[in-house]
mmCIF file of C-alpha atoms and ligand atoms in Angstrom:
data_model
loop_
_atom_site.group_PDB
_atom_site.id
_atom_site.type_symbol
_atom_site.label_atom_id
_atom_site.label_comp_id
_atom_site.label_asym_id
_atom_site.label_seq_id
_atom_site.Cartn_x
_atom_site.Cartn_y
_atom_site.Cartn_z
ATOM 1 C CA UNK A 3 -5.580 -1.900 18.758
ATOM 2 C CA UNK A 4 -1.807 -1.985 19.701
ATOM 3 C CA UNK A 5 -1.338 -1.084 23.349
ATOM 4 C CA UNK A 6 1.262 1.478 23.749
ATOM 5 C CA UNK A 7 3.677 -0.613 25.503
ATOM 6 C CA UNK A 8 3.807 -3.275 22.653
ATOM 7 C CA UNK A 9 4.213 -0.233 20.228
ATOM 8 C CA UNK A 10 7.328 1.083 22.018
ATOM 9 C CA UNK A 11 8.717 -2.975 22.031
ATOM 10 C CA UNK A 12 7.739 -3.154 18.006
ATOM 11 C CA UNK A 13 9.701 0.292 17.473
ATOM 12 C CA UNK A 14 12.866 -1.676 18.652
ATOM 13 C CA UNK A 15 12.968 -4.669 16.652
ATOM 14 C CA UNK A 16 14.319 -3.930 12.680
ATOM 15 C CA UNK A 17 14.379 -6.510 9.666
ATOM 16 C CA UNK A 18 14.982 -4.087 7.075
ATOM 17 C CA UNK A 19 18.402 -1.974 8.007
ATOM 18 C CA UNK A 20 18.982 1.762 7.785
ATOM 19 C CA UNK A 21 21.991 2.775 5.787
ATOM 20 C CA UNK A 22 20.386 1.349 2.335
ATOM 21 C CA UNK A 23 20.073 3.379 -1.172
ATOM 22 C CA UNK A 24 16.856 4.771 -0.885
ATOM 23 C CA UNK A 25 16.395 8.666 -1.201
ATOM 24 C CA UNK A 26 16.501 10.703 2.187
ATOM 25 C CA UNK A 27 12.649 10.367 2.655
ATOM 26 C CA UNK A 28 11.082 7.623 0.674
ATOM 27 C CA UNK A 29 8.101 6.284 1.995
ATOM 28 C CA UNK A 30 8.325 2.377 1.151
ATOM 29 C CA UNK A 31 11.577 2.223 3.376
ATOM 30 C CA UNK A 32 8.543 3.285 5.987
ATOM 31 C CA UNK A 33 5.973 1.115 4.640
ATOM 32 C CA UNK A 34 8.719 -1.995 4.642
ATOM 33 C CA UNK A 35 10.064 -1.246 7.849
ATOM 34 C CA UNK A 36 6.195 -1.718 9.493
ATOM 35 C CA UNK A 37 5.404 -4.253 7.664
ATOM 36 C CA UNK A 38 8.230 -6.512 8.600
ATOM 37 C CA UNK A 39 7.739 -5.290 12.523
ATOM 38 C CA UNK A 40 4.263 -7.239 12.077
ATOM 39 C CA UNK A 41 4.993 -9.967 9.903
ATOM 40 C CA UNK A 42 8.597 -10.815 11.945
ATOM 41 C CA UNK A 43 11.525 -12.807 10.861
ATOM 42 C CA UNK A 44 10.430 -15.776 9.418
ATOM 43 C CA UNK A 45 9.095 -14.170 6.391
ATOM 44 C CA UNK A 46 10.361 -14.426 2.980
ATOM 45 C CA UNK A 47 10.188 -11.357 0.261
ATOM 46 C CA UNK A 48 9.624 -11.532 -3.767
ATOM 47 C CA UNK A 49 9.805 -8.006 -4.697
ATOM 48 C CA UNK A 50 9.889 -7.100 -8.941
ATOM 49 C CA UNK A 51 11.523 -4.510 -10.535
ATOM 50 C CA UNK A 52 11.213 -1.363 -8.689
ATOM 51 C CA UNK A 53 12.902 1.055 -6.453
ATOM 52 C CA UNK A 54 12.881 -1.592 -3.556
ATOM 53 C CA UNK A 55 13.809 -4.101 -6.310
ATOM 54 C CA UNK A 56 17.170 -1.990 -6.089
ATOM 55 C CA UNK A 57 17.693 -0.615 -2.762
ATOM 56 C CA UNK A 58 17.410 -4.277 -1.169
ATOM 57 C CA UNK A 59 21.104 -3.798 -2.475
ATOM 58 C CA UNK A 60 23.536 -6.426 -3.323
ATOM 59 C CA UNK A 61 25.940 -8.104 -0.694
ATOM 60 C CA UNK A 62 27.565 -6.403 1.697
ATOM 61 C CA UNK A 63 24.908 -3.806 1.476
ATOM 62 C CA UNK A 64 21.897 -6.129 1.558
ATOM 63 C CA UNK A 65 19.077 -3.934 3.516
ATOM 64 C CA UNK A 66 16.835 -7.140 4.270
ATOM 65 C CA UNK A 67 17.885 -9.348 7.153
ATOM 66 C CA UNK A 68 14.916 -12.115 5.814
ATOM 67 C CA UNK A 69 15.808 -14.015 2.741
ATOM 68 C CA UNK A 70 14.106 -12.446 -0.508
ATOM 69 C CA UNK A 71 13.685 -13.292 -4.186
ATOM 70 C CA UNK A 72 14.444 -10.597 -7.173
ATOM 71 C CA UNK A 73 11.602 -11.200 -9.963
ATOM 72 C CA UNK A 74 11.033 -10.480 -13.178
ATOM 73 C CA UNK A 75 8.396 -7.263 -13.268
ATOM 74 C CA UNK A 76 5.199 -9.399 -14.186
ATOM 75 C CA UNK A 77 5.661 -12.025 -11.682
ATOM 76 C CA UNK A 78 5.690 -10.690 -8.266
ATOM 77 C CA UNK A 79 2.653 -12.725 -6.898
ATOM 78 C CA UNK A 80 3.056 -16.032 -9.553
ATOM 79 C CA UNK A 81 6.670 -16.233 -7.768
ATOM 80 C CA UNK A 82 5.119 -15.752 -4.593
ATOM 81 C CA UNK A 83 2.110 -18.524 -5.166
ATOM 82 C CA UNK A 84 5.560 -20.982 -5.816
ATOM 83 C CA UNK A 85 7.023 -20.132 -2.916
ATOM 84 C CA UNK A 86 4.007 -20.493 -0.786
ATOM 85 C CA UNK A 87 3.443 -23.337 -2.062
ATOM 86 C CA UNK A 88 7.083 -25.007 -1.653
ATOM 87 C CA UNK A 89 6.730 -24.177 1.993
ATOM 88 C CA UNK A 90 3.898 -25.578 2.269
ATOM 89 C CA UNK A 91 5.083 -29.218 0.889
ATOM 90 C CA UNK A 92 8.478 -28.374 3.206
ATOM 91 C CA UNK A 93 6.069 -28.080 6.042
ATOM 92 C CA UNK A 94 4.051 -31.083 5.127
ATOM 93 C CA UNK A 95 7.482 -33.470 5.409
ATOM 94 C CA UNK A 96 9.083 -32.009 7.875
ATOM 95 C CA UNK A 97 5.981 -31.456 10.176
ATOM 96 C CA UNK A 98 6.964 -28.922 13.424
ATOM 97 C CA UNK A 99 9.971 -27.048 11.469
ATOM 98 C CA UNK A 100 10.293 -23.544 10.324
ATOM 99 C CA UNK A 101 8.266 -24.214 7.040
ATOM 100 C CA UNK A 102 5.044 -24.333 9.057
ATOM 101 C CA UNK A 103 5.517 -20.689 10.060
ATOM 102 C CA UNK A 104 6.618 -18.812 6.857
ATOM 103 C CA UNK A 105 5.203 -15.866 5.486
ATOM 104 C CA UNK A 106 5.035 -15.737 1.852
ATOM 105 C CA UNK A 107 4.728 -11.384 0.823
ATOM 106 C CA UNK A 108 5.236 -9.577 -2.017
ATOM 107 C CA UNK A 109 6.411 -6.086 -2.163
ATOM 108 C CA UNK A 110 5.903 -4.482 -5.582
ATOM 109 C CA UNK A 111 5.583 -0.833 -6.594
ATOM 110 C CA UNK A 112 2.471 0.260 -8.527
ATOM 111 C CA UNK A 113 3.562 0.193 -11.626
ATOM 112 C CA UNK A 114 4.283 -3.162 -10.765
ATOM 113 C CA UNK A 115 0.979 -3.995 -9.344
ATOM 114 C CA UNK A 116 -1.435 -2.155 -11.114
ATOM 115 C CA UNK A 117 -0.162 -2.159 -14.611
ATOM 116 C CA UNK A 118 2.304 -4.986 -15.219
ATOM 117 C CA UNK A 119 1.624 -7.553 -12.521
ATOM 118 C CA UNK A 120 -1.874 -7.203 -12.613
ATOM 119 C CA UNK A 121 -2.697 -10.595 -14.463
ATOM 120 C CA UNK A 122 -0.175 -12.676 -12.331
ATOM 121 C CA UNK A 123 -1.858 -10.753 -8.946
ATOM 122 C CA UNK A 124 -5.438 -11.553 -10.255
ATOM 123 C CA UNK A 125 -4.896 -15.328 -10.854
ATOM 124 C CA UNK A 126 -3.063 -15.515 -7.794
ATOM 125 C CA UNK A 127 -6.063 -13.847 -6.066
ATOM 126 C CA UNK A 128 -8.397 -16.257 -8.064
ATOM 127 C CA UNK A 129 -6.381 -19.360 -7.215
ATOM 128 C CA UNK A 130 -6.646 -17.961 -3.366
ATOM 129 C CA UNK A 131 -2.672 -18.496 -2.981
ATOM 130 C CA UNK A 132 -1.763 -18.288 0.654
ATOM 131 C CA UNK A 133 0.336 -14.937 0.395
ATOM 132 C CA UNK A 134 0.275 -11.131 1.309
ATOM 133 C CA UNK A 135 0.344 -9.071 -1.582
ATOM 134 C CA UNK A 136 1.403 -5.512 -0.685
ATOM 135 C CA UNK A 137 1.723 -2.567 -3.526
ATOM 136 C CA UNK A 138 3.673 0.194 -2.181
ATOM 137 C CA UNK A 139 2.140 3.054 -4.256
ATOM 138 C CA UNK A 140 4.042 6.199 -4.880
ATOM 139 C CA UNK A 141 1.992 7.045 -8.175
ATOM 140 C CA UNK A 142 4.294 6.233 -10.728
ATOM 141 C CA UNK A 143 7.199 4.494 -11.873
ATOM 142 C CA UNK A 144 9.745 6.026 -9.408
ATOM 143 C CA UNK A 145 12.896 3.810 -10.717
ATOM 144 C CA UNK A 146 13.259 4.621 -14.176
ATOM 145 C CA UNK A 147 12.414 8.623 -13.770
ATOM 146 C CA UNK A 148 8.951 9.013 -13.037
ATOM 147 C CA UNK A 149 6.560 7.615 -15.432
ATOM 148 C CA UNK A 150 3.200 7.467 -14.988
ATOM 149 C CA UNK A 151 1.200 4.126 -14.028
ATOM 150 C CA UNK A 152 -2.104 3.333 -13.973
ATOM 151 C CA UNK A 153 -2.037 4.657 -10.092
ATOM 152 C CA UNK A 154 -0.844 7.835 -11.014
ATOM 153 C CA UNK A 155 -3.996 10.342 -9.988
ATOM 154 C CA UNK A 156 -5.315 13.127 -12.393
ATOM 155 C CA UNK A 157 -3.554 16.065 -13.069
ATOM 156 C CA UNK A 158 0.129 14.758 -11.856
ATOM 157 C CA UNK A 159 2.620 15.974 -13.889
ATOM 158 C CA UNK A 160 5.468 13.193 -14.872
ATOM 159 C CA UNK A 161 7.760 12.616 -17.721
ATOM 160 C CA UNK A 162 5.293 10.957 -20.137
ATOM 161 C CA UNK A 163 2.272 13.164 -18.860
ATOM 162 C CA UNK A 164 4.202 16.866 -19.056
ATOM 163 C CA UNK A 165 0.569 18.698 -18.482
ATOM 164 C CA UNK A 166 -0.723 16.332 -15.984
ATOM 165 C CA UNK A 167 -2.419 13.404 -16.781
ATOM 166 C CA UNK A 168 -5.500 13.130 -17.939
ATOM 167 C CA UNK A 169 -6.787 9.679 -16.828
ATOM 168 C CA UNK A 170 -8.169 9.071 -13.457
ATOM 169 C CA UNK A 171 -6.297 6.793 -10.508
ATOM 170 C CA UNK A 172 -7.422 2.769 -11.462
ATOM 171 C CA UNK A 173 -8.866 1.682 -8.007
ATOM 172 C CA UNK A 174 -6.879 -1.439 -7.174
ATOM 173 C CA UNK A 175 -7.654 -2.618 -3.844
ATOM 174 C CA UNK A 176 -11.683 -2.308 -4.772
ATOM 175 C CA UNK A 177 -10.927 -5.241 -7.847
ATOM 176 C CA UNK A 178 -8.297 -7.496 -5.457
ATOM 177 C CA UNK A 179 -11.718 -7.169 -3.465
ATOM 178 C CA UNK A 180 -13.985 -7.557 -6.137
ATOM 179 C CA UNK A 181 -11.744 -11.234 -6.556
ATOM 180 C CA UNK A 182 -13.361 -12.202 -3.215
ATOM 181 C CA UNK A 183 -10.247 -12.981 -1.213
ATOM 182 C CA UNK A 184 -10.676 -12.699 2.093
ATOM 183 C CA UNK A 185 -8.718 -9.167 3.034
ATOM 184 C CA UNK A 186 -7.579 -6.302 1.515
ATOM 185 C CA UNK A 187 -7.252 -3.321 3.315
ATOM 186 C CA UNK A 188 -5.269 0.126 2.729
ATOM 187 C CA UNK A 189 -2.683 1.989 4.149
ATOM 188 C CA UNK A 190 -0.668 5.417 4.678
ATOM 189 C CA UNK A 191 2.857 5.744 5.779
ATOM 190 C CA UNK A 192 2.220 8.222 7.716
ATOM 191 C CA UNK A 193 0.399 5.486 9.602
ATOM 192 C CA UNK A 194 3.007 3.361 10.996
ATOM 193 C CA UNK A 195 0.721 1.631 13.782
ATOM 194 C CA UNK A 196 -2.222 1.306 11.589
ATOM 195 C CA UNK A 197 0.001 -0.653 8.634
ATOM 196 C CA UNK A 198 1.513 -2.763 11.320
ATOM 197 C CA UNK A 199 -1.748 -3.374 13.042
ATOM 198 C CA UNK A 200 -3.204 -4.766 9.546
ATOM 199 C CA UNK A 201 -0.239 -6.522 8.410
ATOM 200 C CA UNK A 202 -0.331 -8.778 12.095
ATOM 201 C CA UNK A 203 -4.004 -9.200 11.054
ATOM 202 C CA UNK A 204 -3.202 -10.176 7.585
ATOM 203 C CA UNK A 205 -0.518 -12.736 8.620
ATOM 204 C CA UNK A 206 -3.356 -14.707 10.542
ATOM 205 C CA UNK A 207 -5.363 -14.783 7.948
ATOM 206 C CA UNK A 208 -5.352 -18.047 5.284
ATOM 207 C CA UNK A 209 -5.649 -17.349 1.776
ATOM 208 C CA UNK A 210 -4.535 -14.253 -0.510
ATOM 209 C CA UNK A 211 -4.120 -11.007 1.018
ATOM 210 C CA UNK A 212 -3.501 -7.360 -0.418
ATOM 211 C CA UNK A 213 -2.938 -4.128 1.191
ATOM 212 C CA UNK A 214 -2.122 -1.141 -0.677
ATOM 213 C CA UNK A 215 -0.056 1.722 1.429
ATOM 214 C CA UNK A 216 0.420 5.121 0.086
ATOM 215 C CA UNK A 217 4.213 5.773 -0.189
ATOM 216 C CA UNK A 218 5.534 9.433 -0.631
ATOM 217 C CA UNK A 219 8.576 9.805 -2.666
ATOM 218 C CA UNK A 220 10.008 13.105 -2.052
ATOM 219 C CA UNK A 221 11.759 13.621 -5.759
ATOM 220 C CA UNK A 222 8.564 11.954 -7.545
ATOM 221 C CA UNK A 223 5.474 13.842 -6.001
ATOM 222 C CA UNK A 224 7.903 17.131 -6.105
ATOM 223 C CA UNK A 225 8.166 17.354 -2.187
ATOM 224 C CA UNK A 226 11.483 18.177 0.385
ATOM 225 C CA UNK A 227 11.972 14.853 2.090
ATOM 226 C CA UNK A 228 11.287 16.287 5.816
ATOM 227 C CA UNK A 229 7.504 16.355 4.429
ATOM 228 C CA UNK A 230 7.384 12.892 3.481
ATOM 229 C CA UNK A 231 5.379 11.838 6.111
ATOM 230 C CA UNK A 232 3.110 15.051 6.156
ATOM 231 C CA UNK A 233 1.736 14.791 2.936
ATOM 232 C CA UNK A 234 0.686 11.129 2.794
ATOM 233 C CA UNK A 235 -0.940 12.413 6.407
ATOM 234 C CA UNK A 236 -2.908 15.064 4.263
ATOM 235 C CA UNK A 237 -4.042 12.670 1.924
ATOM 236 C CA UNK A 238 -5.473 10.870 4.447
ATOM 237 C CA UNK A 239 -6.958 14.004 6.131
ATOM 238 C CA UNK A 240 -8.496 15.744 3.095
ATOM 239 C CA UNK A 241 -9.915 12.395 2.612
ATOM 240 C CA UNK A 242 -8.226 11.539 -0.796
ATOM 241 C CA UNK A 243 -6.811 8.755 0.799
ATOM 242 C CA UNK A 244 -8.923 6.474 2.491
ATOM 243 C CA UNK A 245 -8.225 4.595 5.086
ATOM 244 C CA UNK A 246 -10.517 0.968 5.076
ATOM 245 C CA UNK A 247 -10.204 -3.139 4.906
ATOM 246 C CA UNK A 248 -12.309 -4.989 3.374
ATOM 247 C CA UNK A 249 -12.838 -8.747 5.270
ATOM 248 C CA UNK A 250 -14.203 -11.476 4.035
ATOM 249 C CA UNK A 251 -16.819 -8.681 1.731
ATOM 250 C CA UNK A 252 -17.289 -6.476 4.616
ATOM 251 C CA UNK A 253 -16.162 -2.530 4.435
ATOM 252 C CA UNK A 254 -14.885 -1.175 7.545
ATOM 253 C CA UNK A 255 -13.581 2.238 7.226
ATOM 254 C CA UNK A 256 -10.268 2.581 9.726
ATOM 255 C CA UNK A 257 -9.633 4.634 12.579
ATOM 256 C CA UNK A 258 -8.138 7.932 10.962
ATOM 257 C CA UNK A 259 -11.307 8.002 8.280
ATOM 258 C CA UNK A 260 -14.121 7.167 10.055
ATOM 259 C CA UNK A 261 -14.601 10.524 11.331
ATOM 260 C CA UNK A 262 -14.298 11.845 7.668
ATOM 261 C CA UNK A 263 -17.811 10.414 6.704
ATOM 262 C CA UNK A 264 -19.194 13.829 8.408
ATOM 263 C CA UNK A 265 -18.099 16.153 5.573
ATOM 264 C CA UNK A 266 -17.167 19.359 7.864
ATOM 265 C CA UNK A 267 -14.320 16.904 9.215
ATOM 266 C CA UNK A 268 -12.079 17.001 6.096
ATOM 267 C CA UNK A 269 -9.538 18.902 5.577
ATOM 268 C CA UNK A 270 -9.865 20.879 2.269
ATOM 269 C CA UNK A 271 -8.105 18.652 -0.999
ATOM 270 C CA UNK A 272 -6.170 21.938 -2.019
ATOM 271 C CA UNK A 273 -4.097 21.605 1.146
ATOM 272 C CA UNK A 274 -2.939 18.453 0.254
ATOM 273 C CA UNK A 275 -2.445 18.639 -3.805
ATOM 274 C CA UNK A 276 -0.490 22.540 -3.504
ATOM 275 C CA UNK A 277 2.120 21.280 -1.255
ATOM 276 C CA UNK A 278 3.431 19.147 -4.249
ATOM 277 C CA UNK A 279 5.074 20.584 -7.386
ATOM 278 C CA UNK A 280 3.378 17.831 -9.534
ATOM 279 C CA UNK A 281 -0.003 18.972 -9.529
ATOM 280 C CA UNK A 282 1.597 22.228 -9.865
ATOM 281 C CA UNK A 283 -0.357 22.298 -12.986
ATOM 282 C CA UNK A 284 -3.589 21.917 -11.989
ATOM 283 C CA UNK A 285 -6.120 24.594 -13.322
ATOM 284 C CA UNK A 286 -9.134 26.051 -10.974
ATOM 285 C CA UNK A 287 -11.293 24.127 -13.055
ATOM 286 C CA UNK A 288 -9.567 20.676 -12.325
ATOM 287 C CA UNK A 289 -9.066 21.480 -8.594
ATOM 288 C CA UNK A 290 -13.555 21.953 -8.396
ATOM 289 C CA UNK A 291 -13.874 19.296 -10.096
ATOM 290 C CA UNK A 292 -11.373 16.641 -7.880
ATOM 291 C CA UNK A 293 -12.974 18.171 -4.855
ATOM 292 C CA UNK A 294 -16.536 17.543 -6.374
ATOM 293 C CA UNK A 295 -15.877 13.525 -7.339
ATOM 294 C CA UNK A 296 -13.833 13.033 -4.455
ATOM 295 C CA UNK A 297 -16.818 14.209 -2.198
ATOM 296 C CA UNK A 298 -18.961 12.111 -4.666
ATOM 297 C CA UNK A 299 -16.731 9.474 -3.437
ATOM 298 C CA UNK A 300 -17.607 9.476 0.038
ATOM 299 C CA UNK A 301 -21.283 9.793 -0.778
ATOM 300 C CA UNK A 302 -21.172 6.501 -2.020
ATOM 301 C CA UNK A 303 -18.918 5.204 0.543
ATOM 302 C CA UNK A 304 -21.468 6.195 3.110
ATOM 303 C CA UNK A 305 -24.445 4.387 1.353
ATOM 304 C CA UNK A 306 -22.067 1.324 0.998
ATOM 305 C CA UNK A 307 -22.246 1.391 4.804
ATOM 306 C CA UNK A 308 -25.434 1.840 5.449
ATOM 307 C CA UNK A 309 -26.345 -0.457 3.310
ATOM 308 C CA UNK A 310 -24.134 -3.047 4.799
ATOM 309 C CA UNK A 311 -25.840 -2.118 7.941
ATOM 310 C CA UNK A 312 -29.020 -3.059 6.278
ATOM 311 C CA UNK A 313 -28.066 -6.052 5.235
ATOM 312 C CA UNK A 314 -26.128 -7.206 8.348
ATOM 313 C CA UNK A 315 -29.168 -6.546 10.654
HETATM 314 C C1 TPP B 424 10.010 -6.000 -18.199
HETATM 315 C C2 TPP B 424 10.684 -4.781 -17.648
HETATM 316 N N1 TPP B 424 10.369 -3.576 -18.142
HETATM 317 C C3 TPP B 424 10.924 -2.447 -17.639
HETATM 318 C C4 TPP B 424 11.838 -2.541 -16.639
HETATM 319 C C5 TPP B 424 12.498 -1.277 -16.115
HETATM 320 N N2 TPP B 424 11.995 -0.888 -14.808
HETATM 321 C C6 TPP B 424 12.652 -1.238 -13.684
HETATM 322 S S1 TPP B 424 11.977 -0.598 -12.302
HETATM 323 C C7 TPP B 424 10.800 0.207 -13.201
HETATM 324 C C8 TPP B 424 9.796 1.104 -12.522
HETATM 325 C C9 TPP B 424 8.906 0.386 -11.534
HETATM 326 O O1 TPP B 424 7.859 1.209 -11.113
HETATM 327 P P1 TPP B 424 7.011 0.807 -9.843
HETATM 328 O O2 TPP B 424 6.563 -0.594 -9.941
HETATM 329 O O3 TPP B 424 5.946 1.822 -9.645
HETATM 330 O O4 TPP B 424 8.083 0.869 -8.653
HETATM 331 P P2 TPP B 424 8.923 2.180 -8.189
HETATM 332 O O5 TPP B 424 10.044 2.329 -9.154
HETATM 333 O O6 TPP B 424 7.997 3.341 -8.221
HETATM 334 O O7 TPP B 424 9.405 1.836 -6.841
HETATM 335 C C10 TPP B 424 10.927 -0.059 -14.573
HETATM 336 C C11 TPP B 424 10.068 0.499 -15.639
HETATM 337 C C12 TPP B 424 12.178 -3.827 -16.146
HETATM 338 N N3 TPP B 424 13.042 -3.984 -15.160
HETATM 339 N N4 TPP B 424 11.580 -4.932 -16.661
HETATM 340 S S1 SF4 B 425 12.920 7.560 -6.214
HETATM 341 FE FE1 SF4 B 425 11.248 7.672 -4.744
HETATM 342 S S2 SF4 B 425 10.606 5.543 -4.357
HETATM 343 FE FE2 SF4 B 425 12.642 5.503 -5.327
HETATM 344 S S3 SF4 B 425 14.105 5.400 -3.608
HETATM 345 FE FE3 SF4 B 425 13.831 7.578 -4.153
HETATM 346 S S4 SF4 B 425 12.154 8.300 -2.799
HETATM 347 FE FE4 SF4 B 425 12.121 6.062 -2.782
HETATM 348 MG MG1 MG B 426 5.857 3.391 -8.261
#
């Protein structure tokens, strides 16, 4: 846990600097901005196309004071397995430099992640490359005018799903864990201390590592950017967003969802889904149903635990 004196000294340093392109609002600017408070200078970025992709800028308005890489969409974490590995032989031959204490991350969007760097993320996850993999996910792609992705969650409306879409959210972080690397874990941004917490703990860790953060964006999801840290806070408080890591195979449900495994403690999903014009849409029938699977959800979640319990004892 981070004391509160270290979280006051973490709130002062910045690697990623305010006056960039990115709508009032926008949640990876959040998600970025923790991150790099864990993870510290000597860290170097490949981001793909994406809103970040964009909004690092180009010179003089470069937002990143670390050096970063643009990619190509599919090969955010193939780039990244390269550069891990170049500072690793940099390390080797110039023993006690710099190169011994680089960070290798990726920052993609979903689309991204889920969709279009998904085969480059899975072999990097199979190959175990030393790197942290983090998919900021605002639920579609954001850059081009709100598209849908394979993250997008049932019933959104966006431009190529005009009466919400129909297919349910693909669960990412459970097949990155399914790859048996040795953490994944998930975030909110309206969880600054918890992302930076897991991000410290993922930069100790050797070996492929993905975290997923929820990231609101105010003109996608349909909300007024002074709410763009509320909602992502009701997602995590109806329980639609779920708060966990996973290391080395071992659930462990975070600090602002524990609680939620007692049913009374969530906050009804309709709170957080009619605050946001793109589920506007949504009939009566849809909004049962999403509160019936999502509580189906954390049935299973609970015997996942206990059973891990079992099995630990
Ligand atoms: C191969 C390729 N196809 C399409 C694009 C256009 N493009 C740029 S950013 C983007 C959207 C990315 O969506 P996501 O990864 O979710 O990031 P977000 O925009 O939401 O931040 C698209 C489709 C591209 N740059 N390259
Ligand atoms: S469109 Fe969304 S993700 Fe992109 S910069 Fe604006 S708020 Fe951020
Ligand atoms: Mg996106």
């Amino acid at each position: 846990m981070v004391s509160i004196k270290e979280a006051l000294d973490v709130a002062q340093e910045e690697y990623f600097l305010a006056g960039n392109s990115t709508c009032a609002g926008c949640g990876l600017e959040i998600a970025l901005r923790w991150a790099m408070k864990a993870l510290g200078a000597n860290t170097s970025l490949v981001t793909p196309a994406s809103c970040l992709n964009v909004v690092i800028g180009l010179w003089p308005k470069t937002a990143p004071t670390f050096p970063f890489m643009n990619m190509a969409f599919a090969a955010g974490a193939a780039a990244a397995t390269g550069v891990s590995a170049a500072f690793k032989a940099k390390a080797y031959k110039f023993p006690g430099k710099v190169w011994e204490k680089m960070t290798t991350l990726v920052f993609a969007g979903d689309g991204g992640t889920t969709d279009i760097g998904i085969q480059g993320l899975s072999g990097a996850a199979e190959r175990n490359s030393n790197i942290i993999y983090c998919c900021y996910d605002n639920e579609a792609y954001m850059n081009t005018g709100i598209q849908r992705s394979s993250s997008t969650p049932h019933g959104a409306v966006t431009t190529t799903t005009p009466l919400g879409k129909e297919r349910y959210k693909k669960d990412l972080p459970r097949i990155m864990a399914a790859h048996d690397i040795p953490y994944v874990a998930t975030c909110s941004v309206s969880e600054p201390l918890d992302i930076y917490e897991k991000f410290k703990k993922a930069k100790s860790i050797e070996g492929c590592k993905y975290i997923q953060i929820l990231a609101s964006c105010p003109p996608g999801w349909g909300i007024s950017s002074e709410d763009s840290v509320e909602i992502p806070r009701l997602a995590v408080k109806t329980g639609s967003w779920i708060l966990y890591e996973i290391e080395d195979g071992v659930l462990k449900l975070s600090k602002k969802s524990k609680p939620l495994l007692d049913p009374s403690k969530r906050v009804p999903l309709i709170e957080y889904l009619s605050r946001q014009k793109r589920f506007a849409k949504l009939t009566e029938k849809q909004l049962v149903e999403l509160q019936r699977a999502l509580d189906h959800q954390w049935e299973m979640i609970s015997s996942e635990l206990n059973c891990q319990e079992d099995r630990i004892r």
